[in-house]
Coordinates of C-alpha atoms in Angstrom, one line a residue:
Chain A
M1 CA -2.6 26.8 -4.8
I2 CA -0.7 27.0 -1.4
E3 CA 1.7 29.6 -2.5
T4 CA 4.3 28.0 -0.2
R5 CA 7.6 26.6 -0.5
C6 CA 7.8 23.6 -2.4
Y7 CA 10.3 20.6 -3.0
V8 CA 9.7 17.4 -5.4
I9 CA 12.0 14.6 -4.7
A10 CA 12.9 13.0 -7.4
L11 CA 13.2 9.3 -7.3
H12 CA 15.8 7.5 -9.7
D13 CA 17.0 4.1 -10.1
N14 CA 20.3 2.9 -13.0
G15 CA 20.6 6.6 -14.0
R16 CA 16.9 6.7 -15.3
V17 CA 14.4 9.1 -13.2
A18 CA 11.2 7.3 -12.2
E19 CA 8.6 8.9 -14.3
E20 CA 6.1 9.4 -11.1
T21 CA 9.0 11.7 -10.1
Y22 CA 7.3 13.9 -13.2
E23 CA 3.8 13.7 -12.3
T24 CA 4.4 15.0 -8.9
A25 CA 6.5 17.9 -10.2
A26 CA 3.0 18.0 -12.2
F27 CA 1.0 18.1 -9.0
A28 CA 3.1 20.2 -7.4
R29 CA 3.1 23.2 -10.0
R30 CA -0.8 22.4 -10.3
Y31 CA -1.7 22.6 -6.3
V32 CA 0.8 23.8 -4.2
A33 CA 3.2 26.3 -5.8
A34 CA 3.9 27.7 -8.9
D35 CA 7.2 27.0 -8.6
P36 CA 8.5 24.5 -6.6
C37 CA 12.2 22.9 -6.6
V38 CA 13.6 19.5 -7.4
V39 CA 16.0 17.8 -4.8
V40 CA 17.9 15.0 -6.7
L41 CA 19.9 12.6 -4.2
S42 CA 23.0 10.9 -5.8
G43 CA 26.5 9.6 -5.6
G44 CA 29.2 12.5 -7.3
G45 CA 29.1 10.7 -10.9
E46 CA 26.2 10.7 -11.5
I47 CA 24.2 13.4 -9.8
E48 CA 25.2 16.3 -13.0
P49 CA 23.0 14.6 -15.8
L50 CA 20.5 13.2 -13.4
A51 CA 19.8 17.2 -12.6
G52 CA 20.8 18.1 -16.2
R53 CA 17.5 15.6 -17.3
L54 CA 15.1 17.0 -14.6
A55 CA 15.8 20.8 -15.2
D56 CA 15.6 20.5 -18.5
R57 CA 12.4 18.3 -18.8
T58 CA 10.5 20.5 -16.0
G59 CA 11.8 23.5 -16.9
L60 CA 12.2 24.1 -12.9
T61 CA 15.3 24.8 -10.1
V62 CA 16.6 21.4 -9.7
I63 CA 19.2 20.8 -6.4
G64 CA 20.9 18.1 -6.7
L65 CA 22.5 16.7 -3.0
A66 CA 26.0 14.8 -3.8
G67 CA 27.8 12.5 -1.4
D68 CA 28.6 9.1 -1.5
I69 CA 26.1 8.1 1.1
V70 CA 23.4 8.3 -1.5
R71 CA 25.2 6.7 -4.6
E72 CA 22.4 4.1 -3.8
Y73 CA 19.2 4.0 -2.3
C74 CA 18.8 3.9 1.4
A75 CA 16.0 5.3 3.8
E76 CA 18.1 6.5 5.9
A77 CA 20.9 8.5 4.2
Y78 CA 17.9 10.0 2.0
T79 CA 15.8 10.5 5.3
A80 CA 18.6 12.1 7.3
S81 CA 20.3 14.0 3.9
L82 CA 16.8 15.5 3.4
I83 CA 16.4 16.8 6.7
S84 CA 19.1 18.5 7.5
F85 CA 18.9 20.7 3.7
L86 CA 15.0 20.8 4.6
R87 CA 15.5 22.5 8.2
K88 CA 17.4 25.2 6.8
K89 CA 15.1 26.0 4.3
G90 CA 11.7 26.9 7.0
N91 CA 8.7 26.1 6.0
A92 CA 7.7 23.4 2.8
F93 CA 5.4 21.5 1.0
V94 CA 7.5 18.6 0.3
C95 CA 5.9 16.2 -2.8
I96 CA 7.6 12.5 -2.6
P97 CA 5.9 10.0 -5.5
H98 CA 4.2 7.1 -3.5
T99 CA 6.4 4.3 -4.7
A100 CA 8.0 1.7 -2.8
R101 CA 11.0 4.0 -2.2
G102 CA 9.1 7.1 -1.6
I103 CA 6.6 5.7 1.3
D104 CA 10.3 4.4 2.2
F105 CA 11.3 7.5 3.7
A106 CA 8.3 9.9 3.4
P107 CA 6.7 9.1 6.9
Q108 CA 10.3 9.5 9.0
L109 CA 11.0 12.5 6.7
S110 CA 8.3 14.3 8.0
V111 CA 8.9 13.5 11.8
G112 CA 11.8 15.0 11.4
I113 CA 10.9 18.0 10.0
G114 CA 7.7 18.5 12.0
A115 CA 5.5 18.5 9.1
C116 CA 2.3 16.5 8.9
C117 CA 2.4 13.6 6.9
I118 CA -0.4 12.6 3.9
T119 CA 0.1 9.4 1.8
A120 CA -1.4 8.5 -1.4
V121 CA -2.8 11.5 -2.1
E122 CA -5.4 11.0 -5.6
G123 CA -6.9 14.6 -5.7
A124 CA -7.0 18.1 -3.9
G125 CA -9.3 20.8 -3.3
E126 CA -8.7 24.4 -2.0
G127 CA -5.8 24.0 0.4
T128 CA -7.1 19.8 0.7
F129 CA -5.9 16.9 -0.2
I130 CA -7.9 13.9 -1.8
R131 CA -7.4 10.2 -0.9
S132 CA -8.7 6.9 -1.2
V133 CA -9.8 5.5 1.6
Y134 CA -12.4 2.3 3.2
S135 CA -10.6 -0.5 0.0
G136 CA -11.6 2.3 -2.3
R137 CA -14.8 3.4 -0.9
F138 CA -14.3 6.8 0.0
R139 CA -12.2 9.6 -0.2
S140 CA -11.0 11.4 2.6
E141 CA -10.5 15.6 2.1
V142 CA -8.0 16.4 5.0
R143 CA -6.3 19.8 5.4
P144 CA -2.7 20.5 7.1
E145 CA -2.7 22.1 10.1
T146 CA 0.9 22.5 9.8
P147 CA 3.0 25.3 8.0
S148 CA 5.0 22.3 6.9
A149 CA 3.2 18.7 5.1
V150 CA 5.4 15.6 3.7
L151 CA 2.8 14.2 0.6
T152 CA 3.1 11.0 -1.4
V153 CA 1.4 11.4 -4.8
M154 CA -0.5 8.9 -6.2
P155 CA 1.2 7.4 -9.2
G156 CA -1.3 7.8 -12.1
A157 CA -3.1 10.4 -10.1
F158 CA -1.8 13.2 -12.2
K159 CA -0.1 13.7 -16.2
P160 CA 3.1 14.5 -16.1
E161 CA 3.4 18.2 -17.8
K162 CA 4.2 18.0 -21.6
G163 CA 8.2 19.3 -21.6
A164 CA 9.3 22.6 -20.0
M165 CA 7.6 25.5 -21.4
Q166 CA 9.8 28.1 -20.3
G167 CA 13.2 26.6 -21.1
P168 CA 15.3 24.6 -19.4
G169 CA 15.6 25.0 -15.1
S170 CA 18.4 25.7 -13.7
V171 CA 21.0 23.4 -11.5
K172 CA 23.0 23.8 -8.1
I173 CA 24.6 20.9 -6.9
V174 CA 25.4 21.0 -2.8
P175 CA 27.8 18.7 -1.6
L176 CA 26.3 16.2 1.4
R177 CA 28.0 16.0 4.4
A178 CA 29.1 12.3 5.0
F179 CA 27.9 10.1 8.8
E180 CA 27.9 6.5 9.4
L181 CA 25.0 4.7 9.2
S182 CA 23.5 1.9 10.2
T183 CA 22.5 0.3 6.7
K184 CA 23.8 -1.1 4.7
T185 CA 22.6 -1.5 1.2
R186 CA 23.2 -4.5 -0.9
G187 CA 21.9 -4.0 -4.9
T188 CA 18.9 -5.0 -6.0
R189 CA 17.6 -8.1 -7.3
E190 CA 15.7 -8.9 -10.8
A191 CA 11.9 -10.0 -10.2
V192 CA 12.0 -13.6 -9.1
H193 CA 8.4 -14.2 -10.4
A194 CA 8.5 -12.2 -13.9
N195 CA 6.0 -14.0 -15.9
M196 CA 6.8 -13.9 -19.6
T197 CA 3.0 -15.9 -20.3
L198 CA 1.4 -13.0 -19.1
S199 CA 3.0 -10.0 -20.3
R200 CA 2.2 -12.1 -24.3
A201 CA -1.4 -12.8 -23.6
E202 CA -4.0 -10.8 -25.6
V203 CA -6.3 -11.6 -22.9
V204 CA -6.1 -11.8 -19.2
V205 CA -8.7 -13.5 -16.8
S206 CA -7.8 -12.5 -13.4
A207 CA -8.8 -14.4 -10.0
G208 CA -9.5 -12.1 -6.5
R209 CA -10.6 -13.2 -3.4
G210 CA -14.1 -12.7 -4.5
L211 CA -13.6 -16.0 -5.7
G212 CA -14.4 -17.7 -2.7
S213 CA -12.2 -20.4 -3.0
A214 CA -9.0 -22.6 -4.3
E215 CA -11.8 -24.7 -6.1
N216 CA -13.5 -21.8 -8.2
L217 CA -10.3 -21.2 -10.1
R218 CA -11.7 -23.8 -12.3
L219 CA -14.3 -21.1 -13.3
V220 CA -11.3 -18.5 -14.6
E221 CA -9.6 -21.5 -16.2
M222 CA -12.7 -22.3 -18.0
L223 CA -13.6 -18.4 -18.4
S224 CA -9.7 -18.4 -20.3
G225 CA -10.3 -21.5 -22.4
I226 CA -12.7 -19.3 -24.5
F227 CA -10.0 -17.4 -25.6
P228 CA -6.8 -18.1 -27.8
K229 CA -4.2 -16.5 -26.6
S230 CA -5.1 -16.4 -23.1
A231 CA -3.3 -16.4 -19.3
I232 CA -4.4 -16.4 -16.5
G233 CA -3.6 -13.4 -14.0
A234 CA -4.1 -12.6 -9.7
T235 CA -4.7 -9.9 -6.9
R236 CA -2.2 -10.0 -4.6
G237 CA -4.8 -11.5 -1.8
V238 CA -5.4 -14.7 -4.3
C239 CA -1.8 -15.3 -4.5
D240 CA -0.7 -15.0 -0.5
L241 CA -3.6 -17.2 0.2
G242 CA -1.9 -19.9 -2.0
W243 CA -4.6 -20.4 -4.6
L244 CA -2.1 -19.5 -7.3
D245 CA 1.5 -18.9 -7.0
Y246 CA 3.1 -15.3 -7.1
S247 CA 4.0 -15.6 -10.9
H248 CA 0.2 -14.6 -11.5
Q249 CA 0.3 -11.9 -9.6
I250 CA -0.7 -8.7 -11.5
G251 CA -0.3 -4.9 -9.8
T252 CA 2.3 -2.8 -8.2
T253 CA 4.3 -5.4 -6.9
G254 CA 4.0 -8.1 -9.5
N255 CA 3.6 -7.9 -13.2
T256 CA 2.1 -5.2 -15.2
V257 CA -0.3 -6.3 -18.2
A258 CA -2.1 -4.3 -20.8
P259 CA -3.7 -6.9 -22.7
R260 CA -6.2 -6.4 -25.7
L261 CA -8.9 -7.8 -23.1
Y262 CA -8.7 -7.4 -19.4
L263 CA -11.6 -10.1 -17.6
A264 CA -11.5 -9.2 -13.9
C265 CA -13.7 -12.2 -12.0
G266 CA -14.6 -11.4 -8.3
I267 CA -11.9 -8.7 -8.2
S268 CA -13.0 -5.3 -5.4
G269 CA -10.2 -2.7 -7.3
A270 CA -7.5 -2.3 -4.7
V271 CA -5.2 0.7 -6.1
Q272 CA -2.5 -1.4 -5.8
H273 CA -4.1 -4.1 -8.6
V274 CA -5.1 -1.5 -10.6
S275 CA -1.9 0.0 -11.3
G276 CA -0.8 -2.8 -13.2
M277 CA -3.4 -3.7 -15.4
K278 CA -5.4 0.0 -15.9
N279 CA -3.5 0.6 -19.4
S280 CA -5.5 -2.6 -20.6
Q281 CA -7.2 -1.5 -23.9
L282 CA -10.5 -3.3 -22.6
I283 CA -11.1 -3.9 -19.3
V284 CA -14.6 -6.1 -17.6
A285 CA -15.5 -6.7 -14.1
I286 CA -17.6 -9.4 -13.0
N287 CA -18.6 -9.2 -9.2
T288 CA -21.6 -9.6 -6.8
D289 CA -20.5 -6.3 -4.7
P290 CA -22.0 -3.5 -7.1
D291 CA -20.3 -1.0 -5.4
A292 CA -16.6 -2.7 -5.7
S293 CA -14.3 0.1 -6.9
I294 CA -13.3 -2.3 -10.0
F295 CA -16.2 -0.6 -12.0
R296 CA -14.6 2.4 -11.8
T297 CA -12.2 1.3 -13.6
A298 CA -13.8 -1.2 -15.8
H299 CA -15.2 -0.2 -19.2
F300 CA -17.8 -2.7 -18.3
G301 CA -19.2 -4.3 -15.6
I302 CA -21.5 -6.9 -14.5
V303 CA -23.0 -7.5 -11.3
E304 CA -23.3 -11.3 -10.8
D305 CA -22.6 -14.2 -8.8
L306 CA -19.5 -15.6 -10.8
K307 CA -20.6 -19.5 -9.7
V308 CA -23.5 -18.5 -11.9
F309 CA -22.5 -16.0 -14.5
I310 CA -19.6 -18.0 -16.0
P311 CA -20.7 -21.1 -16.6
L312 CA -23.5 -19.8 -18.3
L313 CA -21.3 -17.0 -20.4
V314 CA -19.3 -20.0 -21.4
D315 CA -22.3 -22.3 -22.4
M316 CA -23.8 -19.5 -24.4
Y317 CA -20.2 -19.3 -26.0
R318 CA -20.3 -22.7 -26.8
E319 CA -23.6 -23.2 -28.2
K320 CA -23.0 -20.5 -30.7
H321 CA -19.6 -21.4 -32.1
G322 CA -20.4 -25.7 -32.0
D323 CA -17.2 -26.6 -29.4
G324 CA -18.0 -29.8 -28.7
D325 CA -15.1 -30.4 -26.1
A326 CA -17.1 -29.0 -22.9
Chain B
M1 CA 16.1 -10.1 22.2
K2 CA 12.8 -7.5 22.6
I3 CA 10.0 -7.9 19.6
L4 CA 6.7 -5.4 19.5
V5 CA 4.2 -6.0 17.6
C6 CA 2.0 -3.9 16.3
V7 CA -2.0 -5.0 15.4
K8 CA -4.4 -2.7 14.4
Q9 CA -8.1 -3.9 14.4
V10 CA -10.0 -3.5 10.8
Y11 CA -13.7 -4.1 9.7
D12 CA -14.0 -7.6 8.0
S13 CA -15.7 -5.9 4.9
P14 CA -16.2 -2.7 4.0
D15 CA -19.7 -3.5 2.4
T16 CA -20.7 -3.2 6.0
L17 CA -20.0 0.9 6.1
V18 CA -22.0 3.1 5.9
F19 CA -22.1 6.8 5.0
N20 CA -23.7 9.7 7.6
E21 CA -25.0 12.1 4.9
S22 CA -25.6 14.3 7.7
S23 CA -22.6 14.6 9.1
G24 CA -20.3 13.1 6.3
R25 CA -18.4 10.6 8.1
V26 CA -18.3 6.8 7.1
E27 CA -19.6 4.8 10.2
F28 CA -19.3 1.0 11.0
G29 CA -22.9 -0.7 10.3
S30 CA -24.7 -2.6 13.1
H31 CA -23.5 -5.9 11.0
T32 CA -19.5 -4.4 11.2
V33 CA -17.4 -7.6 12.1
F34 CA -13.9 -6.2 13.3
R35 CA -10.9 -8.7 12.6
M36 CA -6.7 -8.2 13.0
N37 CA -5.6 -6.0 9.6
R38 CA -4.7 -8.8 7.3
Y39 CA -1.3 -7.0 6.8
D40 CA -0.7 -7.5 10.6
E41 CA -1.1 -10.8 10.6
Y42 CA 1.9 -11.4 8.8
A43 CA 4.2 -9.6 11.1
V44 CA 3.0 -11.3 14.5
E45 CA 3.7 -14.4 12.1
E46 CA 7.4 -13.4 11.4
A47 CA 8.0 -12.1 14.8
L48 CA 7.4 -15.9 16.5
R49 CA 9.4 -16.8 13.6
I50 CA 12.1 -15.3 14.7
R51 CA 11.2 -16.3 18.1
E52 CA 11.5 -19.9 17.0
R53 CA 15.0 -19.7 15.5
I54 CA 16.4 -17.6 18.2
T55 CA 16.8 -17.9 21.6
G56 CA 15.3 -15.5 24.3
V57 CA 13.0 -13.6 22.4
A58 CA 10.3 -12.4 23.9
V59 CA 7.4 -11.2 21.8
D60 CA 4.4 -8.4 22.8
A61 CA 2.1 -7.6 20.7
V62 CA -0.1 -3.1 21.1
S63 CA -2.9 -2.4 19.9
V64 CA -4.6 1.1 19.8
G65 CA -7.9 1.7 20.2
P66 CA -11.7 1.1 21.9
D67 CA -12.2 -1.8 23.9
R68 CA -13.1 -4.0 20.8
V69 CA -9.6 -3.9 19.7
R70 CA -9.1 -6.3 22.5
K71 CA -10.2 -9.2 20.4
T72 CA -7.3 -8.5 18.0
I73 CA -4.4 -8.2 21.1
R74 CA -6.2 -11.3 21.7
R75 CA -5.7 -12.8 18.3
A76 CA -2.3 -11.9 18.3
L77 CA -1.6 -14.1 22.0
E78 CA -3.3 -17.2 20.3
M79 CA -1.3 -17.2 17.6
G80 CA 1.9 -17.2 19.7
A81 CA 2.4 -13.6 21.6
D82 CA 3.9 -13.6 24.8
H83 CA 2.0 -10.5 26.2
G84 CA -1.1 -8.5 24.9
I85 CA -0.6 -4.5 25.6
H86 CA -4.0 -2.6 24.9
I87 CA -3.3 1.2 24.7
R88 CA -7.4 2.5 25.1
T89 CA -8.5 5.1 23.3
G90 CA -12.4 6.8 23.9
C91 CA -13.0 7.0 20.0
E92 CA -14.5 4.8 18.0
T93 CA -13.4 6.3 14.8
D94 CA -10.3 5.6 13.2
L95 CA -7.1 7.8 14.7
D96 CA -4.5 9.7 12.5
P97 CA -1.4 7.7 12.0
L98 CA 0.9 10.4 13.7
E99 CA -1.2 10.3 17.1
R100 CA -0.9 6.2 16.7
A101 CA 2.2 6.2 16.3
H102 CA 3.3 8.6 19.4
L103 CA 0.8 6.8 21.5
I104 CA 3.2 3.4 20.7
A105 CA 5.9 5.5 21.1
S106 CA 5.8 6.5 24.3
L107 CA 4.9 3.0 25.7
A108 CA 8.1 1.5 23.4
R109 CA 10.3 4.2 25.1
G110 CA 11.0 2.8 28.7
R111 CA 10.9 -1.3 27.1
R112 CA 14.2 -1.2 24.8
Y113 CA 11.9 -3.0 22.2
D114 CA 15.1 -4.2 19.7
L115 CA 13.0 -4.7 16.7
I116 CA 9.5 -3.7 15.9
L117 CA 7.0 -4.8 13.6
T118 CA 4.2 -3.7 11.8
G119 CA 2.1 -4.8 8.7
V120 CA 3.2 -2.9 5.0
M121 CA 0.2 -0.9 5.4
A122 CA -4.0 -0.8 7.3
E123 CA -6.4 -2.3 5.0
D124 CA -8.7 0.2 6.3
D125 CA -7.3 3.8 5.9
M126 CA -4.2 2.6 3.3
Q127 CA -1.6 5.3 5.0
S128 CA 1.3 2.9 4.9
Q129 CA 2.4 5.5 7.9
V130 CA 2.8 3.9 11.4
G131 CA 6.2 2.1 11.1
G132 CA 8.2 4.5 9.3
L133 CA 6.3 7.6 11.9
L134 CA 7.3 4.9 15.0
A135 CA 11.1 5.0 13.7
G136 CA 11.2 8.5 13.0
I137 CA 9.8 9.4 16.7
L138 CA 11.8 6.3 18.7
G139 CA 15.2 7.7 16.4
F140 CA 15.3 3.9 14.6
T141 CA 15.8 2.9 11.3
C142 CA 13.2 1.9 9.5
A143 CA 12.6 -0.6 6.4
T144 CA 9.1 -1.1 4.8
G145 CA 7.8 -4.1 2.2
I146 CA 9.9 -6.7 4.4
I147 CA 9.3 -9.3 1.8
S148 CA 12.9 -11.6 3.4
L149 CA 13.9 -11.9 7.1
E150 CA 17.6 -13.6 8.2
M151 CA 18.5 -13.4 11.2
H152 CA 21.2 -15.9 12.5
G153 CA 23.1 -16.7 16.0
N154 CA 23.4 -13.6 18.3
P155 CA 22.1 -11.5 16.1
R156 CA 23.7 -7.9 15.7
E157 CA 22.0 -7.0 12.4
I158 CA 19.5 -8.6 10.3
L159 CA 19.6 -9.9 6.3
L160 CA 16.0 -8.0 4.5
E161 CA 15.0 -7.6 1.2
R162 CA 12.0 -5.3 0.7
E163 CA 9.7 -5.7 -2.5
I164 CA 9.9 -2.8 -5.0
E165 CA 8.0 -2.1 -8.1
G166 CA 7.4 -4.9 -10.9
G167 CA 8.1 -7.9 -8.2
R168 CA 12.8 -6.3 -7.7
R169 CA 13.8 -6.9 -4.8
E170 CA 16.1 -4.5 -2.5
C171 CA 18.7 -6.0 -0.5
L172 CA 19.7 -4.4 2.6
T173 CA 21.6 -5.1 6.4
L174 CA 20.0 -3.1 8.9
G175 CA 21.3 -3.1 12.4
F176 CA 19.1 -2.7 16.1
P177 CA 16.8 -1.0 17.0
C178 CA 14.8 -0.7 14.1
V179 CA 11.3 -0.8 12.9
L180 CA 10.5 -3.3 10.0
T181 CA 7.2 -3.2 8.1
I182 CA 6.2 -6.3 6.7
Q183 CA 4.5 -7.3 3.2
S184 CA 1.9 -10.3 2.5
G185 CA 3.4 -13.0 1.5
I186 CA 6.9 -13.2 3.7
N187 CA 4.4 -16.1 5.3
T188 CA 2.1 -18.1 5.9
P189 CA 0.3 -17.0 9.4
R190 CA -0.8 -19.7 11.5
Y191 CA -3.9 -20.2 12.6
P192 CA -3.8 -20.3 16.7
S193 CA -3.3 -24.2 18.3
L194 CA -5.8 -25.1 21.1
S195 CA -2.9 -25.1 23.8
H196 CA -2.3 -21.2 22.6
V197 CA -6.2 -20.5 22.9
L198 CA -6.5 -21.7 26.0
R199 CA -3.9 -20.6 26.8
A200 CA -4.5 -16.9 25.8
R201 CA -7.9 -16.7 27.4
S202 CA -6.6 -17.0 30.8
E203 CA -3.9 -14.4 29.7
E204 CA -4.2 -10.9 31.2
L205 CA -4.0 -8.1 28.8
E206 CA -1.8 -4.9 30.5
L207 CA -3.8 -1.6 29.8
I208 CA -2.8 1.7 29.0
E209 CA -4.9 4.5 29.4
A210 CA -4.3 6.9 26.1
P211 CA -4.1 10.7 27.3
S212 CA -7.4 12.6 26.7
P213 CA -7.4 14.5 24.7
A214 CA -4.0 14.0 23.4
P215 CA -0.8 16.0 24.1
S216 CA 0.0 17.8 20.8
P217 CA -3.1 18.6 18.5
P218 CA -3.1 16.5 15.7
L219 CA -1.3 18.1 12.4
L220 CA -4.3 18.0 10.1
S221 CA -7.9 17.6 9.9
V222 CA -10.3 15.4 7.9
K223 CA -12.3 18.2 6.2
R224 CA -14.8 15.4 5.2
F225 CA -15.5 11.7 3.6
L226 CA -16.6 11.6 -0.1
L227 CA -17.9 9.5 -2.5
P228 CA -16.0 8.1 -5.0
E229 CA -15.9 10.3 -7.9
E230 CA -19.2 9.9 -10.2
G231 CA -19.5 9.5 -14.1
E232 CA -16.4 7.7 -13.6
K233 CA -18.5 4.2 -14.3
G234 CA -18.2 2.4 -17.1
E235 CA -21.2 1.3 -18.3
I236 CA -23.1 -2.3 -15.9
I237 CA -24.2 -4.1 -18.3
T238 CA -28.3 -5.0 -16.7
G239 CA -30.4 -7.4 -17.3
T240 CA -31.2 -11.1 -16.3
P241 CA -28.6 -13.3 -16.4
G242 CA -28.2 -14.7 -20.1
E243 CA -28.9 -11.2 -20.9
K244 CA -26.1 -10.2 -19.2
A245 CA -24.0 -13.1 -21.0
A246 CA -25.1 -12.5 -24.2
R247 CA -24.2 -8.4 -24.6
L248 CA -20.9 -9.8 -23.2
L249 CA -20.5 -12.2 -26.0
S250 CA -21.4 -9.5 -28.3
I251 CA -19.0 -6.4 -27.1
L252 CA -16.4 -9.0 -27.6
R253 CA -17.0 -10.1 -31.1
E254 CA -17.2 -6.5 -32.1
H255 CA -14.2 -5.8 -30.5
S256 CA -12.7 -8.9 -32.5
L257 CA -11.8 -10.8 -29.2
L258 CA -14.0 -14.1 -30.0

């Protein structure tokens, strides 16, 4: 425990608090300060219910920064408002969920308050924080050398606390000063690539770059073919290469799936991918690289060349089932 | 319009990294091959596409690191960037994102860039920080994870879409100057054309020596590197390929999946 002043920045969308906010609050209480404050930014009408909900669930003091400039999420408005709020408070650790929005303003905020910035924190030691590096092959343990720090906390790395043990926390609303923004927000658009087949499938067979080439996708199709309600998924890397279109993408910025079986073929196991499939009931990974981090997520791992192993597996299955289609 | 693209050189494959038990550091092995961070390739491509659409655009590419990063700057020139800048550091090991951002900011300050582009993150340290830090230091606005970028005519603003969770997109308009971090998939990075490769070969890179030691001490220290936590691994099925296949089939049957 660092025992310093600590602020948890709440993120929310359409009046709903992002679950990662509660994970970040739990992290802050466990490793940074026993009694952090939660800060939530929103427009006048929405701020009280949001702050009230946060106070009820966390039992922590909640500060609502209210103003029209933060009615919608906007990095520029968030950064400037938080800098002016935090500068008055002296040294502090600021904990933010490591989501697309959290990471959008965290580094600028750190510059503005003279803090160090540590992103994607997934663990902590004695005054140190642990994050994955080198494609998840290693972790690095880093120590802030400044009295202030901005930390972004990896989604799923810490469990939210169950209910407020000490009863609801107090709420304080602080009006924000308006100022001219260079940013104009224009709302959000729903996912272009939502894939219903993937979300309904009982079995998802997914392809990673380790497949080697687009031609080898037939192996994934072959394997998927032995399961009745299956669909084909992919990592972002595979979609970026154009082997499959983005509707197949699984991960932070793609589809999130939780099928009965997830078969990861040639997937290294980058955190962005894993966050989209880690709740699958059974995870099996096949990869030539025994050190691939996907083997830490998988319940069962097989170190084999996909080009050899998949045809063998499918043949053995068909022999047993007398399936003559092959 | 002046555009600066920040490109980072990373290892081609993490397989070639070596954990030095005595120093507790991760080192490059003798087989380590280096290339441009993939996310930065999308940033270079996006800069070139802006130059194709709008007249009077110049694209500079910069990288921070030891002499080996010159190859990555050259790659940006081969793709079509107009000018390459190497900020040379003495150390082989990775710099802190803030040190990196300060070095790039001190270059950018005098050159009046309208737009600074970089990848959404580096594949090696996965920090996603340099873009935002640069914006903070220079006082530019910043948007991250850009998946769509539009500019028309004599642009005074850019129409952008950022990718957020679940493939949703946040739409916004930014004025200049700004820093954008580019998400993969926004475009298809080109392969260098022969004429650009030949041109890049004769092109001089601008060399700037990074002050050593850095003017301000780093704000954080790397205590050590750790291997991934033990005991987290699931069961690795062993045996001949046939035995592994038989075992997997029986596991799938036990779970009533087949």
